[in-house]
Amino acid sequence: MNVLNLIRWKNLLLIALVQLLIKYAFLEPFGVDFGLTTLQISILVLATICIAAAGNVINDIYDVETDFVNKPDKLIVGKSISEKTAYNLFIALNVIGVGLGYYLSQSVGKSAFFSIFVIISALLYVYASYLKQTLLIGNIIISLLVALSLVVVGIFELLPVITTENRQTLFTFFKIILDYALFAFAINLIREIAKDIEDIDGDYKVGMRTLPIVIGRERAGNILFVLTLIPLFAVSYYTINSLYKNQIAVVYFLVFIIGPLFYISIKSFNAKTKKDYHKISNLLKLVMLFGMLSLLLYKYI
């Protein structure tokens, strides 16, 4: 169980779920020929979650000092699992993930796609070891990598089978995947800032330069509030302009995405304590989940 908590198994399940939803709930129901077989999409999912798991492990290794202050009850590396074991797990997961990425790239005839897995693996290490300590850059990088976990499905599914005849159709599918990736980027970036405000005490102790440390907790809270309005207005605009003819979709977006985002905005405006920001972080994770589950609605829209 300690290993599962170390690799953040719940987050990994969310990544796997989203990638499978893109293929089986969004792409396949439209009857277009796509690039990946069932075996190949399974390999893509496994490669992605192995690399993401490795990123979570190395992140915990570098966060031992801050977690000792911020989350002493959740400390794993150095307590339940030795640092040496954690490093070995990090290396093993990376080797498996990148190796599977190489095999998949070769099997679809796009060897250059292998570089995606190498770049993601390298960025996760650089993020944990250096970028996380820098003002906003680390937040942006990790949010881009979350978005890339969606985009990579479109890359492997659509690009290998693109032709002059189907180019416009596949571009439409890819654009929708990009829209979801943008949503994932925005929600994760907001969540990263909320977590930085929540963890300000431990981060300050080890000399990190996160947003709340550089500009203060109150100003960072104000920025967080403003940022929560962006996905709220964007999703509301999308619902009004694109989904208004479909009652089921409108109700779903209002109840499970727009409503919670509105509540999060209010909560972030009034947030004062560490507990408040922890709640905002958890609510944003739920919004991310329900946002991705909306892919199930596309065959009815």
PDB file of C-alpha atoms in Angstrom:
ATOM      1  CA  MET A   1       0.000   0.000   0.000  1.00  0.00           C
ATOM      2  CA  ASN A   2       2.913   2.351   0.694  1.00  0.00           C
ATOM      3  CA  VAL A   3       4.188   1.833  -2.857  1.00  0.00           C
ATOM      4  CA  LEU A   4       0.709   2.555  -4.281  1.00  0.00           C
ATOM      5  CA  ASN A   5       0.507   5.768  -2.260  1.00  0.00           C
ATOM      6  CA  LEU A   6       4.026   6.719  -3.346  1.00  0.00           C
ATOM      7  CA  ILE A   7       3.171   6.448  -7.045  1.00  0.00           C
ATOM      8  CA  ARG A   8      -0.176   8.277  -6.466  1.00  0.00           C
ATOM      9  CA  TRP A   9      -2.295   5.417  -7.790  1.00  0.00           C
ATOM     10  CA  LYS A  10      -5.520   7.453  -7.820  1.00  0.00           C
ATOM     11  CA  ASN A  11      -3.956  10.062 -10.114  1.00  0.00           C
ATOM     12  CA  LEU A  12      -2.610   7.302 -12.352  1.00  0.00           C
ATOM     13  CA  LEU A  13      -6.073   5.757 -12.626  1.00  0.00           C
ATOM     14  CA  LEU A  14      -7.425   9.135 -13.715  1.00  0.00           C
ATOM     15  CA  ILE A  15      -4.779   9.383 -16.455  1.00  0.00           C
ATOM     16  CA  ALA A  16      -5.578   5.860 -17.675  1.00  0.00           C
ATOM     17  CA  LEU A  17      -9.331   6.557 -17.577  1.00  0.00           C
ATOM     18  CA  VAL A  18      -9.001   9.750 -19.615  1.00  0.00           C
ATOM     19  CA  GLN A  19      -6.843   8.121 -22.279  1.00  0.00           C
ATOM     20  CA  LEU A  20      -9.285   5.217 -22.623  1.00  0.00           C
ATOM     21  CA  LEU A  21     -12.244   7.624 -22.749  1.00  0.00           C
ATOM     22  CA  ILE A  22     -10.635   9.545 -25.600  1.00  0.00           C
ATOM     23  CA  LYS A  23     -10.330   6.357 -27.643  1.00  0.00           C
ATOM     24  CA  TYR A  24     -13.441   4.370 -26.739  1.00  0.00           C
ATOM     25  CA  ALA A  25     -15.965   7.063 -25.752  1.00  0.00           C
ATOM     26  CA  PHE A  26     -14.915   9.889 -28.050  1.00  0.00           C
ATOM     27  CA  LEU A  27     -13.153   8.546 -31.158  1.00  0.00           C
ATOM     28  CA  GLU A  28     -14.424   5.035 -31.826  1.00  0.00           C
ATOM     29  CA  PRO A  29     -18.207   5.707 -31.710  1.00  0.00           C
ATOM     30  CA  PHE A  30     -17.854   7.878 -34.832  1.00  0.00           C
ATOM     31  CA  GLY A  31     -16.690   4.900 -36.904  1.00  0.00           C
ATOM     32  CA  VAL A  32     -13.542   6.495 -38.258  1.00  0.00           C
ATOM     33  CA  ASP A  33     -10.460   4.310 -38.736  1.00  0.00           C
ATOM     34  CA  PHE A  34      -7.868   5.237 -36.153  1.00  0.00           C
ATOM     35  CA  GLY A  35      -4.259   4.286 -35.570  1.00  0.00           C
ATOM     36  CA  LEU A  36      -4.146   2.155 -32.414  1.00  0.00           C
ATOM     37  CA  THR A  37      -5.343  -1.390 -31.803  1.00  0.00           C
ATOM     38  CA  THR A  38      -6.601  -2.485 -28.382  1.00  0.00           C
ATOM     39  CA  LEU A  39      -3.132  -3.836 -27.566  1.00  0.00           C
ATOM     40  CA  GLN A  40      -1.434  -0.632 -28.692  1.00  0.00           C
ATOM     41  CA  ILE A  41      -3.701   1.693 -26.681  1.00  0.00           C
ATOM     42  CA  SER A  42      -3.051  -0.558 -23.670  1.00  0.00           C
ATOM     43  CA  ILE A  43       0.693  -0.128 -24.210  1.00  0.00           C
ATOM     44  CA  LEU A  44       0.273   3.657 -24.523  1.00  0.00           C
ATOM     45  CA  VAL A  45      -1.708   3.808 -21.281  1.00  0.00           C
ATOM     46  CA  LEU A  46       0.829   1.626 -19.459  1.00  0.00           C
ATOM     47  CA  ALA A  47       3.787   3.642 -20.785  1.00  0.00           C
ATOM     48  CA  THR A  48       2.135   6.902 -19.720  1.00  0.00           C
ATOM     49  CA  ILE A  49       1.269   5.792 -16.204  1.00  0.00           C
ATOM     50  CA  CYS A  50       4.711   4.223 -15.669  1.00  0.00           C
ATOM     51  CA  ILE A  51       6.444   7.503 -16.569  1.00  0.00           C
ATOM     52  CA  ALA A  52       3.923   9.497 -14.507  1.00  0.00           C
ATOM     53  CA  ALA A  53       4.453   7.120 -11.562  1.00  0.00           C
ATOM     54  CA  ALA A  54       8.225   7.590 -11.868  1.00  0.00           C
ATOM     55  CA  GLY A  55       7.647  11.354 -11.793  1.00  0.00           C
ATOM     56  CA  ASN A  56       5.617  11.012  -8.592  1.00  0.00           C
ATOM     57  CA  VAL A  57       8.353   8.923  -6.968  1.00  0.00           C
ATOM     58  CA  ILE A  58      11.195  11.342  -7.784  1.00  0.00           C
ATOM     59  CA  ASN A  59       8.991  14.225  -6.680  1.00  0.00           C
ATOM     60  CA  ASP A  60       8.518  12.604  -3.258  1.00  0.00           C
ATOM     61  CA  ILE A  61      12.250  11.910  -2.985  1.00  0.00           C
ATOM     62  CA  TYR A  62      13.048  15.602  -3.462  1.00  0.00           C
ATOM     63  CA  ASP A  63      10.111  16.681  -1.266  1.00  0.00           C
ATOM     64  CA  VAL A  64      11.104  14.789   1.891  1.00  0.00           C
ATOM     65  CA  GLU A  65      12.130  17.953   3.747  1.00  0.00           C
ATOM     66  CA  THR A  66       9.054  19.975   2.785  1.00  0.00           C
ATOM     67  CA  ASP A  67       6.668  17.054   3.373  1.00  0.00           C
ATOM     68  CA  PHE A  68       8.141  16.614   6.847  1.00  0.00           C
ATOM     69  CA  VAL A  69       6.663  20.045   7.657  1.00  0.00           C
ATOM     70  CA  ASN A  70       3.614  20.153   5.376  1.00  0.00           C
ATOM     71  CA  LYS A  71       2.384  16.536   5.503  1.00  0.00           C
ATOM     72  CA  PRO A  72       4.237  14.612   8.225  1.00  0.00           C
ATOM     73  CA  ASP A  73       1.457  12.002   8.443  1.00  0.00           C
ATOM     74  CA  LYS A  74       1.739  11.283   4.690  1.00  0.00           C
ATOM     75  CA  LEU A  75       5.537  11.066   4.537  1.00  0.00           C
ATOM     76  CA  ILE A  76       6.594   7.842   2.777  1.00  0.00           C
ATOM     77  CA  VAL A  77      10.189   8.175   1.507  1.00  0.00           C
ATOM     78  CA  GLY A  78      12.619   7.784   4.417  1.00  0.00           C
ATOM     79  CA  LYS A  79       9.831   6.538   6.683  1.00  0.00           C
ATOM     80  CA  SER A  80       7.944   3.619   5.130  1.00  0.00           C
ATOM     81  CA  ILE A  81      10.172   3.200   2.082  1.00  0.00           C
ATOM     82  CA  SER A  82      13.913   3.866   2.006  1.00  0.00           C
ATOM     83  CA  GLU A  83      15.315   6.486  -0.346  1.00  0.00           C
ATOM     84  CA  LYS A  84      17.402   3.817  -2.122  1.00  0.00           C
ATOM     85  CA  THR A  85      14.308   1.675  -2.773  1.00  0.00           C
ATOM     86  CA  ALA A  86      12.434   4.730  -4.036  1.00  0.00           C
ATOM     87  CA  TYR A  87      15.285   5.554  -6.453  1.00  0.00           C
ATOM     88  CA  ASN A  88      15.331   1.980  -7.756  1.00  0.00           C
ATOM     89  CA  LEU A  89      11.568   2.148  -8.283  1.00  0.00           C
ATOM     90  CA  PHE A  90      11.966   5.471 -10.103  1.00  0.00           C
ATOM     91  CA  ILE A  91      14.566   4.001 -12.468  1.00  0.00           C
ATOM     92  CA  ALA A  92      12.574   0.803 -13.087  1.00  0.00           C
ATOM     93  CA  LEU A  93       9.348   2.677 -13.879  1.00  0.00           C
ATOM     94  CA  ASN A  94      11.173   5.015 -16.262  1.00  0.00           C
ATOM     95  CA  VAL A  95      12.886   2.151 -18.081  1.00  0.00           C
ATOM     96  CA  ILE A  96       9.561   0.329 -18.495  1.00  0.00           C
ATOM     97  CA  GLY A  97       7.676   3.461 -19.576  1.00  0.00           C
ATOM     98  CA  VAL A  98      10.263   4.702 -22.064  1.00  0.00           C
ATOM     99  CA  GLY A  99      10.859   1.148 -23.347  1.00  0.00           C
ATOM    100  CA  LEU A 100       7.149   0.668 -24.001  1.00  0.00           C
ATOM    101  CA  GLY A 101       7.080   4.075 -25.683  1.00  0.00           C
ATOM    102  CA  TYR A 102       9.886   3.002 -28.000  1.00  0.00           C
ATOM    103  CA  TYR A 103       8.105  -0.239 -28.888  1.00  0.00           C
ATOM    104  CA  LEU A 104       4.815   1.565 -29.544  1.00  0.00           C
ATOM    105  CA  SER A 105       6.461   4.215 -31.732  1.00  0.00           C
ATOM    106  CA  GLN A 106       8.078   1.514 -33.838  1.00  0.00           C
ATOM    107  CA  SER A 107       4.842  -0.489 -34.105  1.00  0.00           C
ATOM    108  CA  VAL A 108       2.887   2.463 -35.554  1.00  0.00           C
ATOM    109  CA  GLY A 109       5.700   3.324 -37.952  1.00  0.00           C
ATOM    110  CA  LYS A 110       6.492   6.665 -36.337  1.00  0.00           C
ATOM    111  CA  SER A 111       9.860   6.214 -34.642  1.00  0.00           C
ATOM    112  CA  ALA A 112      10.132   9.962 -33.972  1.00  0.00           C
ATOM    113  CA  PHE A 113       7.196   9.695 -31.537  1.00  0.00           C
ATOM    114  CA  PHE A 114       9.587   7.923 -29.150  1.00  0.00           C
ATOM    115  CA  SER A 115      11.082  11.315 -28.289  1.00  0.00           C
ATOM    116  CA  ILE A 116       7.791  12.296 -26.594  1.00  0.00           C
ATOM    117  CA  PHE A 117       8.334   9.711 -23.855  1.00  0.00           C
ATOM    118  CA  VAL A 118      11.973  10.665 -23.373  1.00  0.00           C
ATOM    119  CA  ILE A 119      11.121  14.381 -23.113  1.00  0.00           C
ATOM    120  CA  ILE A 120       8.297  13.746 -20.619  1.00  0.00           C
ATOM    121  CA  SER A 121      10.528  11.536 -18.471  1.00  0.00           C
ATOM    122  CA  ALA A 122      13.341  14.107 -18.491  1.00  0.00           C
ATOM    123  CA  LEU A 123      11.010  17.030 -17.718  1.00  0.00           C
ATOM    124  CA  LEU A 124       9.481  15.220 -14.744  1.00  0.00           C
ATOM    125  CA  TYR A 125      12.973  14.731 -13.291  1.00  0.00           C
ATOM    126  CA  VAL A 126      14.010  18.338 -13.952  1.00  0.00           C
ATOM    127  CA  TYR A 127      10.703  19.529 -12.479  1.00  0.00           C
ATOM    128  CA  ALA A 128      11.214  17.601  -9.243  1.00  0.00           C
ATOM    129  CA  SER A 129      14.903  18.458  -8.881  1.00  0.00           C
ATOM    130  CA  TYR A 130      14.899  22.107  -9.954  1.00  0.00           C
ATOM    131  CA  LEU A 131      11.869  23.652 -11.680  1.00  0.00           C
ATOM    132  CA  LYS A 132       9.481  23.044  -8.789  1.00  0.00           C
ATOM    133  CA  GLN A 133      11.437  25.560  -6.752  1.00  0.00           C
ATOM    134  CA  THR A 134      11.136  28.341  -9.339  1.00  0.00           C
ATOM    135  CA  LEU A 135       8.402  30.939  -9.608  1.00  0.00           C
ATOM    136  CA  LEU A 136       5.470  29.584 -11.689  1.00  0.00           C
ATOM    137  CA  ILE A 137       7.706  27.785 -14.218  1.00  0.00           C
ATOM    138  CA  GLY A 138       7.378  24.474 -12.391  1.00  0.00           C
ATOM    139  CA  ASN A 139       3.600  24.915 -12.108  1.00  0.00           C
ATOM    140  CA  ILE A 140       3.318  25.589 -15.833  1.00  0.00           C
ATOM    141  CA  ILE A 141       5.588  22.679 -16.836  1.00  0.00           C
ATOM    142  CA  ILE A 142       3.733  20.077 -14.766  1.00  0.00           C
ATOM    143  CA  SER A 143       0.386  21.388 -16.058  1.00  0.00           C
ATOM    144  CA  LEU A 144       1.646  21.128 -19.638  1.00  0.00           C
ATOM    145  CA  LEU A 145       2.657  17.529 -18.990  1.00  0.00           C
ATOM    146  CA  VAL A 146      -0.832  16.772 -17.656  1.00  0.00           C
ATOM    147  CA  ALA A 147      -2.300  18.248 -20.849  1.00  0.00           C
ATOM    148  CA  LEU A 148       0.177  16.250 -22.939  1.00  0.00           C
ATOM    149  CA  SER A 149      -1.134  13.002 -21.435  1.00  0.00           C
ATOM    150  CA  LEU A 150      -4.351  13.725 -23.373  1.00  0.00           C
ATOM    151  CA  VAL A 151      -2.747  15.077 -26.533  1.00  0.00           C
ATOM    152  CA  VAL A 152      -0.491  12.012 -26.867  1.00  0.00           C
ATOM    153  CA  VAL A 153      -3.575   9.849 -27.529  1.00  0.00           C
ATOM    154  CA  GLY A 154      -4.531  12.109 -30.432  1.00  0.00           C
ATOM    155  CA  ILE A 155      -0.967  12.013 -31.740  1.00  0.00           C
ATOM    156  CA  PHE A 156      -0.821   8.208 -31.804  1.00  0.00           C
ATOM    157  CA  GLU A 157      -4.428   7.685 -32.896  1.00  0.00           C
ATOM    158  CA  LEU A 158      -4.763  10.303 -35.614  1.00  0.00           C
ATOM    159  CA  LEU A 159      -1.412  11.315 -37.108  1.00  0.00           C
ATOM    160  CA  PRO A 160      -0.344   7.844 -38.393  1.00  0.00           C
ATOM    161  CA  VAL A 161      -3.576   7.433 -40.414  1.00  0.00           C
ATOM    162  CA  ILE A 162      -3.996  10.977 -41.724  1.00  0.00           C
ATOM    163  CA  THR A 163      -4.595  11.330 -45.480  1.00  0.00           C
ATOM    164  CA  THR A 164      -5.658  14.095 -47.830  1.00  0.00           C
ATOM    165  CA  GLU A 165      -9.236  12.752 -47.759  1.00  0.00           C
ATOM    166  CA  ASN A 166      -9.679  12.491 -43.997  1.00  0.00           C
ATOM    167  CA  ARG A 167      -7.481  15.411 -42.959  1.00  0.00           C
ATOM    168  CA  GLN A 168     -10.361  17.778 -42.150  1.00  0.00           C
ATOM    169  CA  THR A 169     -12.291  15.161 -40.158  1.00  0.00           C
ATOM    170  CA  LEU A 170      -9.280  14.085 -38.114  1.00  0.00           C
ATOM    171  CA  PHE A 171      -8.333  17.723 -37.526  1.00  0.00           C
ATOM    172  CA  THR A 172     -11.787  18.288 -35.976  1.00  0.00           C
ATOM    173  CA  PHE A 173     -11.252  15.354 -33.601  1.00  0.00           C
ATOM    174  CA  PHE A 174      -7.755  16.548 -32.719  1.00  0.00           C
ATOM    175  CA  LYS A 175      -9.011  20.081 -32.029  1.00  0.00           C
ATOM    176  CA  ILE A 176     -11.557  18.770 -29.521  1.00  0.00           C
ATOM    177  CA  ILE A 177      -8.817  16.749 -27.794  1.00  0.00           C
ATOM    178  CA  LEU A 178      -6.740  19.947 -27.639  1.00  0.00           C
ATOM    179  CA  ASP A 179      -9.695  21.755 -26.045  1.00  0.00           C
ATOM    180  CA  TYR A 180      -9.837  19.100 -23.327  1.00  0.00           C
ATOM    181  CA  ALA A 181      -6.073  19.313 -22.896  1.00  0.00           C
ATOM    182  CA  LEU A 182      -6.381  23.089 -22.446  1.00  0.00           C
ATOM    183  CA  PHE A 183      -9.076  22.526 -19.805  1.00  0.00           C
ATOM    184  CA  ALA A 184      -6.813  20.013 -18.022  1.00  0.00           C
ATOM    185  CA  PHE A 185      -3.901  22.482 -18.188  1.00  0.00           C
ATOM    186  CA  ALA A 186      -5.967  25.320 -16.690  1.00  0.00           C
ATOM    187  CA  ILE A 187      -7.486  23.256 -13.877  1.00  0.00           C
ATOM    188  CA  ASN A 188      -4.137  21.688 -12.965  1.00  0.00           C
ATOM    189  CA  LEU A 189      -2.342  25.053 -12.981  1.00  0.00           C
ATOM    190  CA  ILE A 190      -4.933  26.510 -10.610  1.00  0.00           C
ATOM    191  CA  ARG A 191      -4.632  23.427  -8.411  1.00  0.00           C
ATOM    192  CA  GLU A 192      -0.821  23.709  -8.334  1.00  0.00           C
ATOM    193  CA  ILE A 193      -1.093  27.296  -7.086  1.00  0.00           C
ATOM    194  CA  ALA A 194      -3.658  26.276  -4.451  1.00  0.00           C
ATOM    195  CA  LYS A 195      -1.290  23.527  -3.277  1.00  0.00           C
ATOM    196  CA  ASP A 196       1.607  26.023  -3.134  1.00  0.00           C
ATOM    197  CA  ILE A 197      -0.446  28.293  -0.875  1.00  0.00           C
ATOM    198  CA  GLU A 198      -1.399  25.284   1.264  1.00  0.00           C
ATOM    199  CA  ASP A 199       2.263  24.185   1.535  1.00  0.00           C
ATOM    200  CA  ILE A 200       3.822  27.621   2.046  1.00  0.00           C
ATOM    201  CA  ASP A 201       5.316  26.817   5.471  1.00  0.00           C
ATOM    202  CA  GLY A 202       7.369  23.808   4.400  1.00  0.00           C
ATOM    203  CA  ASP A 203       8.328  25.381   1.063  1.00  0.00           C
ATOM    204  CA  TYR A 204       9.590  28.533   2.811  1.00  0.00           C
ATOM    205  CA  LYS A 205      11.706  26.462   5.183  1.00  0.00           C
ATOM    206  CA  VAL A 206      13.674  24.849   2.326  1.00  0.00           C
ATOM    207  CA  GLY A 207      14.094  28.089   0.359  1.00  0.00           C
ATOM    208  CA  MET A 208      11.666  27.486  -2.505  1.00  0.00           C
ATOM    209  CA  ARG A 209      10.430  30.439  -4.567  1.00  0.00           C
ATOM    210  CA  THR A 210       6.788  29.580  -5.141  1.00  0.00           C
ATOM    211  CA  LEU A 211       4.200  32.249  -5.939  1.00  0.00           C
ATOM    212  CA  PRO A 212       2.854  32.692  -2.374  1.00  0.00           C
ATOM    213  CA  ILE A 213       6.404  32.911  -0.986  1.00  0.00           C
ATOM    214  CA  VAL A 214       7.492  35.555  -3.509  1.00  0.00           C
ATOM    215  CA  ILE A 215       4.387  37.793  -3.410  1.00  0.00           C
ATOM    216  CA  GLY A 216       2.752  36.715  -0.150  1.00  0.00           C
ATOM    217  CA  ARG A 217      -0.108  34.398   0.730  1.00  0.00           C
ATOM    218  CA  GLU A 218      -2.820  37.064   0.414  1.00  0.00           C
ATOM    219  CA  ARG A 219      -1.787  38.275  -3.053  1.00  0.00           C
ATOM    220  CA  ALA A 220      -1.367  34.686  -4.245  1.00  0.00           C
ATOM    221  CA  GLY A 221      -4.886  33.965  -2.966  1.00  0.00           C
ATOM    222  CA  ASN A 222      -6.196  36.905  -5.002  1.00  0.00           C
ATOM    223  CA  ILE A 223      -4.472  35.593  -8.131  1.00  0.00           C
ATOM    224  CA  LEU A 224      -5.924  32.144  -7.435  1.00  0.00           C
ATOM    225  CA  PHE A 225      -9.419  33.648  -7.289  1.00  0.00           C
ATOM    226  CA  VAL A 226      -8.956  35.461 -10.610  1.00  0.00           C
ATOM    227  CA  LEU A 227      -7.596  32.305 -12.256  1.00  0.00           C
ATOM    228  CA  THR A 228     -10.624  30.265 -11.127  1.00  0.00           C
ATOM    229  CA  LEU A 229     -12.852  32.654 -13.104  1.00  0.00           C
ATOM    230  CA  ILE A 230     -11.129  31.795 -16.402  1.00  0.00           C
ATOM    231  CA  PRO A 231     -12.293  28.142 -16.720  1.00  0.00           C
ATOM    232  CA  LEU A 232     -15.646  29.132 -15.201  1.00  0.00           C
ATOM    233  CA  PHE A 233     -16.328  31.696 -17.944  1.00  0.00           C
ATOM    234  CA  ALA A 234     -14.741  29.553 -20.668  1.00  0.00           C
ATOM    235  CA  VAL A 235     -16.842  26.459 -19.887  1.00  0.00           C
ATOM    236  CA  SER A 236     -19.974  28.606 -19.497  1.00  0.00           C
ATOM    237  CA  TYR A 237     -19.346  30.171 -22.911  1.00  0.00           C
ATOM    238  CA  TYR A 238     -18.762  26.748 -24.463  1.00  0.00           C
ATOM    239  CA  THR A 239     -21.983  25.400 -22.929  1.00  0.00           C
ATOM    240  CA  ILE A 240     -24.055  28.351 -24.150  1.00  0.00           C
ATOM    241  CA  ASN A 241     -22.615  28.407 -27.663  1.00  0.00           C
ATOM    242  CA  SER A 242     -22.011  24.732 -28.449  1.00  0.00           C
ATOM    243  CA  LEU A 243     -24.224  22.578 -26.234  1.00  0.00           C
ATOM    244  CA  TYR A 244     -27.422  24.616 -25.902  1.00  0.00           C
ATOM    245  CA  LYS A 245     -29.396  22.245 -28.167  1.00  0.00           C
ATOM    246  CA  ASN A 246     -28.627  19.196 -26.032  1.00  0.00           C
ATOM    247  CA  GLN A 247     -30.411  19.280 -22.669  1.00  0.00           C
ATOM    248  CA  ILE A 248     -28.530  16.334 -21.173  1.00  0.00           C
ATOM    249  CA  ALA A 249     -25.166  17.910 -21.965  1.00  0.00           C
ATOM    250  CA  VAL A 250     -26.240  21.314 -20.647  1.00  0.00           C
ATOM    251  CA  VAL A 251     -27.503  19.848 -17.366  1.00  0.00           C
ATOM    252  CA  TYR A 252     -24.342  17.774 -16.981  1.00  0.00           C
ATOM    253  CA  PHE A 253     -22.043  20.768 -17.509  1.00  0.00           C
ATOM    254  CA  LEU A 254     -24.111  22.986 -15.193  1.00  0.00           C
ATOM    255  CA  VAL A 255     -24.279  20.470 -12.335  1.00  0.00           C
ATOM    256  CA  PHE A 256     -20.872  18.798 -12.509  1.00  0.00           C
ATOM    257  CA  ILE A 257     -18.540  21.443 -13.949  1.00  0.00           C
ATOM    258  CA  ILE A 258     -19.912  25.004 -13.944  1.00  0.00           C
ATOM    259  CA  GLY A 259     -21.577  24.711 -10.521  1.00  0.00           C
ATOM    260  CA  PRO A 260     -18.472  23.325  -8.784  1.00  0.00           C
ATOM    261  CA  LEU A 261     -16.249  25.900 -10.535  1.00  0.00           C
ATOM    262  CA  PHE A 262     -18.536  28.673  -9.290  1.00  0.00           C
ATOM    263  CA  TYR A 263     -18.326  27.267  -5.752  1.00  0.00           C
ATOM    264  CA  ILE A 264     -14.528  27.003  -6.026  1.00  0.00           C
ATOM    265  CA  SER A 265     -14.328  30.668  -7.075  1.00  0.00           C
ATOM    266  CA  ILE A 266     -16.350  31.706  -4.025  1.00  0.00           C
ATOM    267  CA  LYS A 267     -14.306  29.428  -1.791  1.00  0.00           C
ATOM    268  CA  SER A 268     -11.007  30.789  -3.132  1.00  0.00           C
ATOM    269  CA  PHE A 269     -12.202  34.386  -2.602  1.00  0.00           C
ATOM    270  CA  ASN A 270     -12.864  33.633   1.076  1.00  0.00           C
ATOM    271  CA  ALA A 271     -10.026  31.149   1.687  1.00  0.00           C
ATOM    272  CA  LYS A 272      -7.805  31.890   4.680  1.00  0.00           C
ATOM    273  CA  THR A 273      -6.543  28.666   6.189  1.00  0.00           C
ATOM    274  CA  LYS A 274      -4.477  25.703   5.001  1.00  0.00           C
ATOM    275  CA  LYS A 275      -7.627  23.581   5.294  1.00  0.00           C
ATOM    276  CA  ASP A 276      -9.477  25.926   2.900  1.00  0.00           C
ATOM    277  CA  TYR A 277      -6.819  25.577   0.207  1.00  0.00           C
ATOM    278  CA  HIS A 278      -6.665  21.812   0.691  1.00  0.00           C
ATOM    279  CA  LYS A 279     -10.415  21.645   0.066  1.00  0.00           C
ATOM    280  CA  ILE A 280     -10.051  23.797  -3.071  1.00  0.00           C
ATOM    281  CA  SER A 281      -7.338  21.449  -4.339  1.00  0.00           C
ATOM    282  CA  ASN A 282      -9.556  18.382  -3.852  1.00  0.00           C
ATOM    283  CA  LEU A 283     -12.543  20.082  -5.487  1.00  0.00           C
ATOM    284  CA  LEU A 284     -10.444  20.977  -8.514  1.00  0.00           C
ATOM    285  CA  LYS A 285      -9.461  17.313  -8.854  1.00  0.00           C
ATOM    286  CA  LEU A 286     -13.167  16.397  -8.898  1.00  0.00           C
ATOM    287  CA  VAL A 287     -13.855  19.049 -11.542  1.00  0.00           C
ATOM    288  CA  MET A 288     -11.056  17.565 -13.628  1.00  0.00           C
ATOM    289  CA  LEU A 289     -12.631  14.108 -13.314  1.00  0.00           C
ATOM    290  CA  PHE A 290     -16.132  15.256 -14.261  1.00  0.00           C
ATOM    291  CA  GLY A 291     -14.735  17.362 -17.086  1.00  0.00           C
ATOM    292  CA  MET A 292     -13.044  14.312 -18.583  1.00  0.00           C
ATOM    293  CA  LEU A 293     -16.134  12.129 -18.043  1.00  0.00           C
ATOM    294  CA  SER A 294     -18.052  14.535 -20.283  1.00  0.00           C
ATOM    295  CA  LEU A 295     -16.311  12.764 -23.188  1.00  0.00           C
ATOM    296  CA  LEU A 296     -19.007  10.122 -22.722  1.00  0.00           C
ATOM    297  CA  LEU A 297     -21.577  12.632 -23.966  1.00  0.00           C
ATOM    298  CA  TYR A 298     -20.052  13.302 -27.388  1.00  0.00           C
ATOM    299  CA  LYS A 299     -21.776  10.519 -29.282  1.00  0.00           C
ATOM    300  CA  TYR A 300     -25.093  12.069 -28.205  1.00  0.00           C
ATOM    301  CA  ILE A 301     -24.139  15.669 -29.036  1.00  0.00           C
TER     302      ILE A 301
END
